[in-house]
Short mmCIF file of C-alpha atoms and ligand atoms in Angstrom, two decimals:
data_model
loop_
_atom_site.label_atom_id
_atom_site.label_comp_id
_atom_site.label_asym_id
_atom_site.label_seq_id
_atom_site.Cartn_x
_atom_site.Cartn_y
_atom_site.Cartn_z
CA MET X 661 -0.50 -71.14 40.82
CA LYS X 662 -3.81 -71.28 42.49
CA SER X 663 -2.74 -69.09 45.32
CA TRP X 664 -1.33 -66.59 42.85
CA SER X 665 -4.56 -66.27 41.02
CA LEU X 666 -6.35 -66.03 44.31
CA ILE X 667 -4.05 -63.25 45.37
CA GLY X 668 -4.53 -61.66 41.96
CA LEU X 669 -8.25 -61.90 42.36
CA ILE X 670 -8.20 -60.45 45.81
CA ALA X 671 -5.85 -57.70 44.72
CA THR X 672 -8.08 -56.87 41.77
CA ALA X 673 -11.07 -56.88 44.08
CA ILE X 674 -9.32 -54.58 46.49
CA ILE X 675 -8.27 -52.23 43.72
CA ALA X 676 -11.73 -52.34 42.23
CA LEU X 677 -13.22 -51.52 45.60
CA ALA X 678 -10.60 -48.97 46.58
CA LEU X 679 -10.47 -47.02 43.35
CA PRO X 680 -13.80 -45.30 43.61
CA VAL X 681 -13.18 -44.65 47.29
CA TYR X 682 -9.82 -43.18 46.39
CA ALA X 683 -11.31 -41.16 43.57
CA PHE X 684 -14.08 -40.05 45.85
CA ASN X 685 -11.59 -38.99 48.52
CA GLU X 686 -9.52 -37.20 45.92
CA THR X 687 -12.50 -35.22 44.65
CA ASN X 688 -13.41 -34.53 48.23
CA ARG X 689 -9.91 -33.36 49.01
CA MET X 690 -9.89 -31.06 46.00
CA GLU X 691 -13.30 -29.71 46.93
CA THR X 692 -12.10 -29.05 50.46
CA ALA X 693 -8.96 -27.35 49.20
CA LYS X 694 -11.03 -25.24 46.81
CA ALA X 695 -13.45 -24.30 49.57
CA ARG X 696 -10.54 -23.34 51.81
CA LEU X 697 -8.97 -21.15 49.10
CA LEU X 698 -12.30 -19.49 48.45
CA ALA X 699 -12.83 -18.85 52.17
CA GLU X 700 -9.35 -17.30 52.36
CA ALA X 701 -10.05 -15.09 49.35
CA VAL X 702 -13.36 -13.98 50.88
CA THR X 703 -11.62 -13.06 54.14
CA GLN X 704 -8.97 -11.06 52.28
CA GLY X 705 -11.70 -9.48 50.17
CA GLU X 706 -13.47 -8.27 53.32
CA LEU X 707 -10.34 -6.39 54.32
CA VAL X 708 -9.79 -4.86 50.89
CA TYR X 709 -13.44 -3.84 50.93
CA ALA X 710 -13.12 -2.35 54.44
CA GLN X 711 -10.16 -0.27 53.33
CA ASN X 712 -11.48 0.96 50.02
CA CYS X 713 -15.18 0.63 49.44
CA VAL X 714 -17.18 1.09 52.67
CA VAL X 715 -17.36 4.87 52.48
CA CYS X 716 -19.73 4.61 49.54
CA HIS X 717 -21.16 1.09 49.53
CA GLY X 718 -21.50 0.78 53.32
CA ALA X 719 -20.05 -1.72 55.81
CA ASP X 720 -23.00 -4.02 55.22
CA GLY X 721 -23.03 -3.50 51.44
CA ARG X 722 -26.36 -1.69 51.52
CA GLY X 723 -25.04 1.53 50.04
CA ILE X 724 -24.82 4.92 51.68
CA GLY X 725 -26.90 7.91 50.70
CA THR X 726 -27.09 8.04 46.93
CA TYR X 727 -24.37 5.43 46.47
CA PRO X 728 -25.77 2.06 45.40
CA GLY X 729 -25.72 -1.10 47.50
CA LEU X 730 -23.83 -4.20 46.41
CA ASP X 731 -25.81 -6.58 48.60
CA ASN X 732 -28.42 -7.43 46.01
CA GLU X 733 -29.27 -10.10 43.47
CA GLY X 734 -28.42 -7.81 40.57
CA VAL X 735 -24.80 -7.52 41.65
CA ARG X 736 -24.47 -11.15 42.75
CA ALA X 737 -25.78 -12.18 39.34
CA MET X 738 -23.10 -10.16 37.52
CA ASP X 739 -20.54 -12.56 36.11
CA TYR X 740 -16.87 -12.48 36.99
CA GLU X 741 -15.87 -10.53 33.87
CA ALA X 742 -18.45 -7.82 34.41
CA LEU X 743 -17.55 -7.36 38.07
CA PHE X 744 -13.84 -7.32 37.30
CA LYS X 745 -14.28 -4.70 34.61
CA THR X 746 -16.52 -2.49 36.78
CA ILE X 747 -14.13 -2.46 39.72
CA GLU X 748 -10.96 -2.30 37.63
CA ARG X 749 -12.08 0.50 35.33
CA GLY X 750 -14.81 2.25 37.30
CA ARG X 751 -17.91 3.71 35.71
CA TYR X 752 -17.34 6.72 33.56
CA GLY X 753 -19.01 9.88 34.77
CA THR X 754 -19.84 8.53 38.27
CA ALA X 755 -18.15 8.48 41.69
CA MET X 756 -17.16 4.87 41.01
CA ALA X 757 -13.47 5.42 40.30
CA ALA X 758 -11.14 2.99 38.54
CA TRP X 759 -9.53 0.78 41.20
CA GLY X 760 -7.29 -1.43 39.06
CA VAL X 761 -3.56 -0.69 39.06
CA SER X 762 -3.65 -0.84 35.26
CA GLU X 763 -6.09 2.08 35.31
CA GLY X 764 -4.17 4.21 37.79
CA GLY X 765 -5.97 2.72 40.81
CA VAL X 766 -4.53 1.00 43.87
CA LEU X 767 -5.69 -2.61 43.63
CA ASN X 768 -3.82 -5.45 41.89
CA SER X 769 -5.65 -8.23 40.11
CA GLN X 770 -5.36 -10.59 43.08
CA GLN X 771 -7.11 -8.01 45.28
CA LEU X 772 -9.78 -7.53 42.60
CA ASP X 773 -10.32 -11.31 42.61
CA GLN X 774 -10.62 -11.31 46.40
CA LEU X 775 -13.23 -8.54 46.22
CA ILE X 776 -15.20 -10.48 43.65
CA ALA X 777 -15.03 -13.64 45.80
CA MET X 778 -16.38 -11.61 48.72
CA ILE X 779 -19.16 -10.00 46.68
CA GLN X 780 -20.25 -13.30 45.11
CA SER X 781 -19.74 -15.77 47.95
CA GLY X 782 -19.27 -13.74 51.11
CA ASP X 783 -21.66 -12.92 53.89
CA TRP X 784 -22.32 -9.20 54.34
CA THR X 785 -22.95 -9.56 58.08
CA LYS X 786 -19.46 -10.98 58.43
CA THR X 787 -18.01 -8.22 56.23
CA ALA X 788 -19.69 -5.61 58.43
CA ARG X 789 -18.01 -7.17 61.48
CA THR X 790 -14.60 -7.13 59.75
CA VAL X 791 -15.09 -3.46 58.88
CA ASP X 792 -16.00 -2.65 62.47
CA ALA X 793 -13.06 -4.60 63.90
CA ALA X 794 -10.72 -2.71 61.57
CA GLY X 795 -12.13 0.59 62.88
CA LEU X 796 -13.14 1.52 59.35
CA ASN X 797 -16.81 2.17 59.80
CA PRO X 798 -17.56 5.07 57.50
CA PRO X 799 -18.47 8.40 59.01
CA THR X 800 -22.20 8.94 59.11
CA VAL X 801 -23.45 9.98 55.75
CA LEU X 802 -22.94 13.52 55.00
CA LYS X 803 -25.44 14.31 52.40
CA VAL X 804 -25.07 17.99 51.80
CA GLU X 805 -27.76 19.65 49.76
CA ILE X 806 -26.82 23.14 48.76
CA PRO X 807 -29.92 25.25 48.15
CA ALA X 808 -30.01 27.37 44.99
CA GLU X 809 -30.24 30.59 47.06
CA THR X 810 -27.03 29.66 48.86
CA LEU X 811 -25.26 29.05 45.57
CA ALA X 812 -26.49 32.45 44.39
CA GLU X 813 -24.95 34.00 47.54
CA VAL X 814 -21.72 32.13 46.92
CA ALA X 815 -21.63 33.34 43.31
CA LYS X 816 -21.35 36.95 44.56
CA LEU X 817 -18.04 36.27 46.32
CA PRO X 818 -14.77 37.37 44.63
CA HIS X 819 -14.16 33.87 43.25
CA GLY X 820 -17.86 33.18 43.29
CA GLN X 821 -18.19 31.60 39.91
CA VAL X 822 -15.66 28.85 40.46
CA LEU X 823 -16.89 28.29 44.04
CA ALA X 824 -20.52 27.94 42.97
CA GLU X 825 -19.46 25.53 40.26
CA ALA X 826 -17.33 23.41 42.58
CA LEU X 827 -19.52 23.17 45.69
CA PRO X 828 -22.12 20.76 44.28
CA LEU X 829 -19.29 18.62 42.83
CA TYR X 830 -17.58 18.60 46.19
CA ALA X 831 -20.81 17.71 47.99
CA ALA X 832 -21.50 14.84 45.63
CA ASN X 833 -18.02 13.33 45.39
CA CYS X 834 -15.75 14.40 48.21
CA SER X 835 -17.75 15.38 51.30
CA GLY X 836 -18.36 11.77 52.38
CA CYS X 837 -14.66 11.37 53.12
CA HIS X 838 -13.37 14.89 53.67
CA GLY X 839 -16.41 16.20 55.60
CA PRO X 840 -19.20 18.54 54.45
CA SER X 841 -17.04 21.66 54.86
CA GLY X 842 -13.67 20.09 54.18
CA GLU X 843 -13.05 19.77 57.92
CA GLY X 844 -11.68 16.24 57.58
CA THR X 845 -12.99 13.00 59.06
CA ALA X 846 -11.46 9.96 60.69
CA ILE X 847 -10.67 8.60 57.24
CA ALA X 848 -9.54 11.60 55.19
CA PRO X 849 -7.58 14.78 55.88
CA ILE X 850 -8.76 18.36 56.26
CA LEU X 851 -9.02 20.18 52.93
CA ASN X 852 -10.39 23.55 54.09
CA ASP X 853 -7.21 24.63 55.69
CA ALA X 854 -4.61 27.39 55.39
CA THR X 855 -1.73 24.93 55.64
CA LEU X 856 -2.90 22.99 52.61
CA ARG X 857 -3.44 26.26 50.70
CA SER X 858 0.05 27.49 51.49
CA GLN X 859 1.84 24.19 50.92
CA LYS X 860 0.34 22.92 47.70
CA SER X 861 0.33 24.65 44.34
CA ASP X 862 -2.68 24.47 42.01
CA GLU X 863 -0.74 22.03 39.84
CA GLU X 864 -0.09 19.71 42.78
CA LEU X 865 -3.72 19.79 43.92
CA ASN X 866 -4.83 19.12 40.37
CA ARG X 867 -2.46 16.16 40.15
CA ILE X 868 -3.66 14.69 43.46
CA ILE X 869 -7.32 14.90 42.46
CA THR X 870 -6.69 13.64 38.94
CA ASN X 871 -4.42 10.71 39.82
CA GLY X 872 -5.22 10.06 43.48
CA VAL X 873 -2.66 9.08 46.09
CA ALA X 874 -1.42 5.54 45.50
CA GLY X 875 -2.02 3.13 48.35
CA THR X 876 -4.65 5.28 50.06
CA LEU X 877 -8.41 5.75 49.87
CA MET X 878 -7.85 8.78 47.69
CA ALA X 879 -8.74 7.50 44.26
CA GLY X 880 -7.91 9.28 41.04
CA TRP X 881 -10.90 11.15 39.62
CA ARG X 882 -9.83 11.52 36.02
CA GLN X 883 -12.34 8.91 34.90
CA ALA X 884 -15.23 10.40 36.84
CA LEU X 885 -14.70 14.14 36.50
CA SER X 886 -13.80 16.29 33.51
CA SER X 887 -10.62 18.36 33.65
CA GLN X 888 -12.77 21.48 33.89
CA GLU X 889 -14.55 20.01 36.93
CA ILE X 890 -11.25 19.10 38.57
CA ALA X 891 -9.96 22.62 37.91
CA SER X 892 -12.98 24.13 39.65
CA LEU X 893 -12.47 21.79 42.65
CA VAL X 894 -8.91 23.11 42.85
CA GLY X 895 -10.43 26.61 42.78
CA LEU X 896 -12.62 25.66 45.76
CA LEU X 897 -9.65 24.35 47.75
CA ARG X 898 -7.71 27.51 46.90
CA ASN X 899 -10.48 30.01 47.80
CA TRP X 900 -12.51 28.18 50.43
CA GLU X 901 -11.81 30.85 53.05
CA GLU X 902 -13.99 33.31 51.10
CA ILE X 903 -17.08 31.30 51.99
CA PRO X 904 -18.37 32.68 55.30
CA PRO X 905 -18.74 30.02 58.00
CA GLY X 906 -22.34 28.94 58.39
CA LEU X 907 -23.36 29.80 54.83
CA ILE X 908 -23.36 26.18 53.69
CA PRO X 909 -26.00 24.25 55.61
CA GLN X 910 -24.44 21.57 57.80
CA PRO X 911 -26.01 18.15 57.96
CA GLU X 912 -27.00 17.00 61.42
CA LEU X 913 -24.15 14.85 62.61
CA PRO X 914 -24.39 12.67 65.66
CA PRO X 915 -22.16 14.17 68.37
CA ILE X 916 -18.77 12.53 68.80
CA ALA X 917 -18.09 13.39 72.44
CA SER X 918 -20.52 11.93 74.93
CA SER X 919 -21.12 12.93 78.55
CA ASP X 920 -22.03 9.35 79.44
CA ALA X 921 -19.88 8.39 82.47
CA GLU X 922 -19.28 4.87 81.20
CA ILE X 923 -18.04 6.06 77.81
CA ILE X 924 -15.76 8.62 79.44
CA ALA X 925 -14.38 5.94 81.78
CA ALA X 926 -13.72 3.61 78.83
CA GLY X 927 -11.89 6.47 77.10
CA GLY X 928 -9.89 7.07 80.28
CA GLU X 929 -8.74 3.47 80.37
CA LEU X 930 -7.65 3.57 76.77
CA PHE X 931 -5.85 6.83 77.42
CA SER X 932 -3.84 5.38 80.29
CA VAL X 933 -2.83 2.39 78.19
CA ALA X 934 -2.18 4.04 74.83
CA CYS X 935 -1.53 7.74 75.36
CA ALA X 936 -0.33 8.48 78.90
CA THR X 937 3.31 7.53 78.33
CA CYS X 938 3.67 10.38 75.86
CA HIS X 939 0.99 12.89 76.88
CA GLY X 940 1.30 12.36 80.65
CA PRO X 941 -1.12 10.48 82.93
CA ALA X 942 -3.27 13.58 83.38
CA GLY X 943 -2.73 14.88 79.86
CA GLN X 944 -0.35 17.54 81.16
CA GLY X 945 2.24 16.83 78.45
CA THR X 946 5.80 15.49 78.71
CA ARG X 947 9.02 15.91 76.79
CA MET X 948 7.59 13.39 74.34
CA ALA X 949 4.32 15.08 73.48
CA PRO X 950 2.26 18.24 74.02
CA ALA X 951 -0.32 18.79 76.77
CA LEU X 952 -3.88 17.92 75.84
CA ASN X 953 -5.39 18.92 79.18
CA VAL X 954 -5.05 22.63 78.49
CA GLN X 955 -7.52 25.34 77.45
CA SER X 956 -5.61 26.45 74.35
CA PHE X 957 -5.96 23.00 72.83
CA LEU X 958 -9.44 22.02 74.00
CA THR X 959 -11.30 25.25 73.22
CA GLN X 960 -9.74 25.62 69.79
CA THR X 961 -10.07 22.07 68.54
CA PRO X 962 -13.52 20.77 67.61
CA ASP X 963 -14.40 17.13 68.38
CA GLN X 964 -14.11 16.11 64.75
CA ALA X 965 -10.62 17.61 64.46
CA ILE X 966 -9.49 15.82 67.64
CA LYS X 967 -10.86 12.57 66.31
CA THR X 968 -9.12 13.09 62.98
CA ILE X 969 -5.78 13.75 64.70
CA ILE X 970 -6.09 10.62 66.84
CA ALA X 971 -7.19 8.46 63.93
CA GLN X 972 -4.61 9.71 61.44
CA GLY X 973 -1.75 10.73 63.69
CA VAL X 974 0.48 13.64 62.81
CA PRO X 975 2.78 12.72 59.93
CA ASN X 976 6.52 13.04 60.59
CA THR X 977 6.06 13.26 64.37
CA ARG X 978 5.86 10.68 67.13
CA MET X 979 2.08 10.91 67.15
CA PRO X 980 0.95 7.53 65.80
CA ALA X 981 -2.16 6.94 63.70
CA TRP X 982 -4.65 4.99 65.79
CA GLY X 983 -7.39 4.61 63.20
CA GLY X 984 -6.40 1.09 62.19
CA ARG X 985 -6.02 -0.07 65.78
CA LEU X 986 -9.04 1.45 67.51
CA THR X 987 -12.66 1.13 66.53
CA ASP X 988 -14.85 4.11 65.79
CA ALA X 989 -16.49 3.73 69.22
CA GLU X 990 -13.10 3.68 70.91
CA LEU X 991 -12.01 6.84 69.10
CA ASN X 992 -15.24 8.52 70.23
CA SER X 993 -14.65 7.42 73.82
CA LEU X 994 -11.17 8.99 73.74
CA VAL X 995 -12.59 12.26 72.43
CA SER X 996 -15.24 12.13 75.18
CA PHE X 997 -12.53 11.61 77.79
CA LEU X 998 -10.43 14.55 76.53
CA ARG X 999 -13.49 16.78 76.18
CA ALA X 1000 -14.47 16.08 79.80
CA TRP X 1001 -11.28 17.87 80.88
CA GLU X 1002 -12.35 21.15 79.32
CA PRO X 1003 -14.21 22.70 82.29
CA THR X 1004 -11.20 22.22 84.60
CA ALA X 1005 -8.29 22.43 82.16
CA PRO X 1006 -5.62 24.96 83.13
CA ALA X 1007 -5.00 27.91 80.83
CA VAL X 1008 -1.32 27.02 80.77
CA ALA X 1009 0.03 23.49 80.86
CA GLN X 1010 2.49 22.29 83.48
CA PRO X 1011 4.33 19.57 81.61
CA LEU X 1012 5.90 16.75 83.57
CA PRO X 1013 9.51 16.73 84.86
CA GLY X 1014 11.94 19.29 83.79
CA GLY X 1015 10.00 20.56 80.80
CA GLY X 1016 9.66 24.16 79.87
CA GLN X 1017 12.99 25.52 81.03
CA GLY X 1018 13.98 26.95 77.69
CA GLY X 1019 14.67 24.82 74.67
CA GLY X 1020 12.95 21.51 74.19
CA PRO X 1021 10.22 20.93 71.70
CA PRO X 1022 7.91 23.86 70.97
CA TRP X 1023 4.96 22.55 72.99
CA LEU X 1024 7.01 22.68 76.17
CA ARG X 1025 7.33 26.39 75.67
CA ASN X 1026 3.63 26.73 76.40
CA LYS X 1027 2.32 27.40 72.99
CA THR X 1028 -0.65 29.67 72.94
CA ASN X 1029 -1.86 29.14 69.45
CA ASN X 1030 -2.66 25.80 67.98
C1 HEC O 1365 -16.61 7.34 46.10
C2 HEC O 1365 -17.69 6.37 46.13
C3 HEC O 1365 -17.39 4.93 45.71
C4 HEC O 1365 -16.38 4.12 46.18
C5 HEC O 1365 -15.29 4.45 47.20
C6 HEC O 1365 -16.57 2.85 45.54
N1 HEC O 1365 -17.66 2.88 44.70
FE1 HEC O 1365 -18.42 1.32 43.65
N2 HEC O 1365 -19.86 2.54 42.89
C7 HEC O 1365 -20.03 3.87 43.21
C8 HEC O 1365 -21.12 4.41 42.40
C9 HEC O 1365 -21.64 5.84 42.42
C10 HEC O 1365 -21.59 3.35 41.59
C11 HEC O 1365 -22.72 3.38 40.56
C12 HEC O 1365 -22.11 3.68 39.22
C13 HEC O 1365 -23.17 3.72 38.14
O1 HEC O 1365 -24.06 4.57 38.24
O2 HEC O 1365 -23.08 2.88 37.26
C14 HEC O 1365 -20.77 2.19 41.95
C15 HEC O 1365 -20.94 0.94 41.36
C16 HEC O 1365 -20.26 -0.19 41.75
C17 HEC O 1365 -20.52 -1.52 41.27
C18 HEC O 1365 -21.60 -1.88 40.24
C19 HEC O 1365 -22.92 -2.00 40.94
C20 HEC O 1365 -24.07 -2.23 39.98
O3 HEC O 1365 -25.20 -2.38 40.50
O4 HEC O 1365 -23.86 -2.20 38.78
C21 HEC O 1365 -19.66 -2.36 41.90
C22 HEC O 1365 -19.57 -3.86 41.72
C23 HEC O 1365 -18.84 -1.56 42.77
N3 HEC O 1365 -19.24 -0.24 42.66
C24 HEC O 1365 -17.84 -2.06 43.56
C25 HEC O 1365 -16.98 -1.27 44.31
C26 HEC O 1365 -15.85 -1.78 45.02
C27 HEC O 1365 -15.46 -3.24 45.11
C28 HEC O 1365 -15.25 -0.71 45.61
C29 HEC O 1365 -13.95 -0.70 46.43
C30 HEC O 1365 -12.77 -1.15 45.73
C31 HEC O 1365 -16.02 0.47 45.27
N4 HEC O 1365 -17.05 0.09 44.48
C32 HEC O 1365 -15.75 1.74 45.73
C33 HEC O 1365 -19.30 4.60 44.13
C34 HEC O 1365 -18.19 4.14 44.80
C1 HEC O 1366 -12.95 7.45 49.68
C2 HEC O 1366 -12.53 8.57 50.46
C3 HEC O 1366 -12.11 9.82 49.71
C4 HEC O 1366 -12.85 10.50 48.75
C5 HEC O 1366 -14.23 10.16 48.21
C6 HEC O 1366 -12.04 11.64 48.39
N1 HEC O 1366 -10.86 11.63 49.07
FE1 HEC O 1366 -9.37 13.02 48.91
N2 HEC O 1366 -8.24 11.95 50.22
C7 HEC O 1366 -8.63 10.82 50.88
C8 HEC O 1366 -7.52 10.35 51.68
C9 HEC O 1366 -7.51 9.12 52.57
C10 HEC O 1366 -6.45 11.26 51.48
C11 HEC O 1366 -5.06 11.21 52.12
C12 HEC O 1366 -4.11 10.53 51.17
C13 HEC O 1366 -2.73 10.46 51.76
O1 HEC O 1366 -2.55 9.73 52.74
O2 HEC O 1366 -1.85 11.16 51.23
C14 HEC O 1366 -6.95 12.27 50.56
C15 HEC O 1366 -6.19 13.34 50.14
C16 HEC O 1366 -6.69 14.37 49.38
C17 HEC O 1366 -5.94 15.57 49.04
C18 HEC O 1366 -4.52 15.89 49.51
C19 HEC O 1366 -4.61 16.55 50.86
C20 HEC O 1366 -3.29 16.82 51.49
O3 HEC O 1366 -3.29 17.35 52.62
O4 HEC O 1366 -2.26 16.48 50.89
C21 HEC O 1366 -6.75 16.35 48.26
C22 HEC O 1366 -6.43 17.70 47.67
C23 HEC O 1366 -8.00 15.63 48.12
N3 HEC O 1366 -7.92 14.43 48.81
C24 HEC O 1366 -9.09 16.10 47.40
C25 HEC O 1366 -10.24 15.37 47.18
C26 HEC O 1366 -11.32 15.81 46.32
C27 HEC O 1366 -11.36 17.13 45.61
C28 HEC O 1366 -12.24 14.81 46.31
C29 HEC O 1366 -13.53 14.72 45.51
C30 HEC O 1366 -13.39 14.80 44.09
C31 HEC O 1366 -11.76 13.74 47.18
N4 HEC O 1366 -10.55 14.12 47.69
C32 HEC O 1366 -12.44 12.58 47.46
C33 HEC O 1366 -9.85 10.19 50.77
C34 HEC O 1366 -10.87 10.54 49.90
C1 HEC O 1367 4.76 7.92 71.06
C2 HEC O 1367 4.23 9.11 71.65
C3 HEC O 1367 2.74 9.40 71.50
C4 HEC O 1367 1.67 8.56 71.82
C5 HEC O 1367 1.74 7.13 72.35
C6 HEC O 1367 0.49 9.35 71.60
N1 HEC O 1367 0.80 10.60 71.14
FE1 HEC O 1367 -0.50 12.09 70.70
N2 HEC O 1367 1.03 13.28 70.08
C7 HEC O 1367 2.36 12.95 70.15
C8 HEC O 1367 3.15 14.05 69.62
C9 HEC O 1367 4.67 14.09 69.49
C10 HEC O 1367 2.24 15.06 69.24
C11 HEC O 1367 2.54 16.41 68.62
C12 HEC O 1367 2.58 16.32 67.13
C13 HEC O 1367 2.89 17.66 66.51
O1 HEC O 1367 4.04 18.04 66.57
O2 HEC O 1367 1.96 18.28 65.98
C14 HEC O 1367 0.91 14.54 69.55
C15 HEC O 1367 -0.27 15.23 69.31
C16 HEC O 1367 -1.52 14.82 69.71
C17 HEC O 1367 -2.73 15.59 69.58
C18 HEC O 1367 -2.83 17.00 68.97
C19 HEC O 1367 -2.39 17.99 70.03
C20 HEC O 1367 -2.34 19.41 69.53
O3 HEC O 1367 -1.99 20.28 70.36
O4 HEC O 1367 -2.61 19.65 68.34
C21 HEC O 1367 -3.75 14.84 70.11
C22 HEC O 1367 -5.22 15.22 70.21
C23 HEC O 1367 -3.17 13.60 70.56
N3 HEC O 1367 -1.82 13.61 70.29
C24 HEC O 1367 -3.89 12.57 71.16
C25 HEC O 1367 -3.35 11.33 71.48
C26 HEC O 1367 -4.12 10.22 71.98
C27 HEC O 1367 -5.61 10.26 72.29
C28 HEC O 1367 -3.26 9.18 72.13
C29 HEC O 1367 -3.58 7.75 72.57
C30 HEC O 1367 -4.56 7.04 71.78
C31 HEC O 1367 -1.94 9.64 71.76
N4 HEC O 1367 -2.04 10.94 71.36
C32 HEC O 1367 -0.79 8.87 71.83
C33 HEC O 1367 2.90 11.77 70.63
C34 HEC O 1367 2.17 10.67 71.06
#
């Protein structure tokens, strides 16, 4: 009897002692699990941000040009609901498009939650590193101011009225991704281009701008622009060739190709690892891919266009998109390496083994135009 009660007493004492410890451990465990989930969401949020938001809000969240920063107390103080609504639905009449799937955007509610976790609890220095590692650093800001006199000049062109109406819209909303003159950047395709004009009808262009392209950076603009504004942007894409080159002032862009020997050497190493199997060790072309070390290509293709091709690849061909795998600096080093060939590049390529004897892909027949 006695021993029983003693055991009972001891057991009670142990339980009494252990319970709070257990409870404490349990709370601790839940806290740890919560912290881990939050950290995971923040990490995912950094990636979603890198892929969708950096072009306007900046890798470090400080904002680019006239686009606002998100790295500030005002935004951190916004509650969950307000942030969710802003990102899901966008802000009417601004470049902040609707990103939620329910609004025609590309992000599901889990991704919206991850973004909010990153904005509220993340560290912008870490986000900037994630963006850099993903090779998604935005192109340098392209703030294009179009002087009134220039617009007056433009208005005299055959489709002058629609062009003059569209240019400021383009400069404010599209140039950051597609380049100040529609020449394309590492993150968005060329728009000022005969191929696009011949391949896409006005209706298709209108649909792309209105609804965006699902799963890409190209958001739908129907919340931010009126249908009349979208129609005039289509008019710009359709009639861009009327605008004489040089009429629109070009912002000063940092050069892409460098003549720095170290940068060129780094580009050369990348080339031998990633490109030589297809393009040939000296860029002379093979059965797999066209020559790059050839005058016709190098003189006719500006640095930005080369960079865009390398970053985005050529759809429906073997040319892969390297943008997600190489950083901005690596892309620039490749362009520097290719550009360094220009002074010595042959006028006509001599592709590797057996190429050129009739047949084969078009580039082995020594294309002259590009
Ligand atoms: C094309 C440019 C652009 C892109 C891309 C963009 N935003 Fe915005 N964002 C804006 C602009 C412009 C505003 C300011 C809208 C206004 O005036 O209310 C804004 C506002 C915001 C705000 C509110 C800030 C405040 O101070 O009220 C948040 C939050 C935000 N954006 C998050 C995002 C997220 C997250 C992404 C990526 C999914 C994103 N944005 C992509 C242009 C952009
Ligand atoms: C945040 C970056 C970004 C902004 C801002 C942006 N675009 Fe795009 N745009 C893209 C990307 C990326 C694509 C390629 C989508 C794809 O892979 O099909 C694209 C595709 C397009 C296309 C289709 C091109 C083709 O060859 O099929 C048109 C047209 C276009 N954009 C027009 C515009 C216009 C007009 C604006 C301004 C109102 C604009 N874009 C703003 C990123 C952007
Ligand atoms: C798997 C094979 C393959 C690899 C690897 C490859 N390319 Fe290509 N590349 C191609 C093909 C095929 C084309 C031609 C696409 C076309 O038909 O327009 C091409 C086209 C190009 C062009 C445009 C040439 C022109 O005349 O318009 C450039 C620039 C280029 N590649 C650079 C690179 C660089 C730099 C790398 C390495 C980072 C690379 N490529 C890796 C297959 C490849």
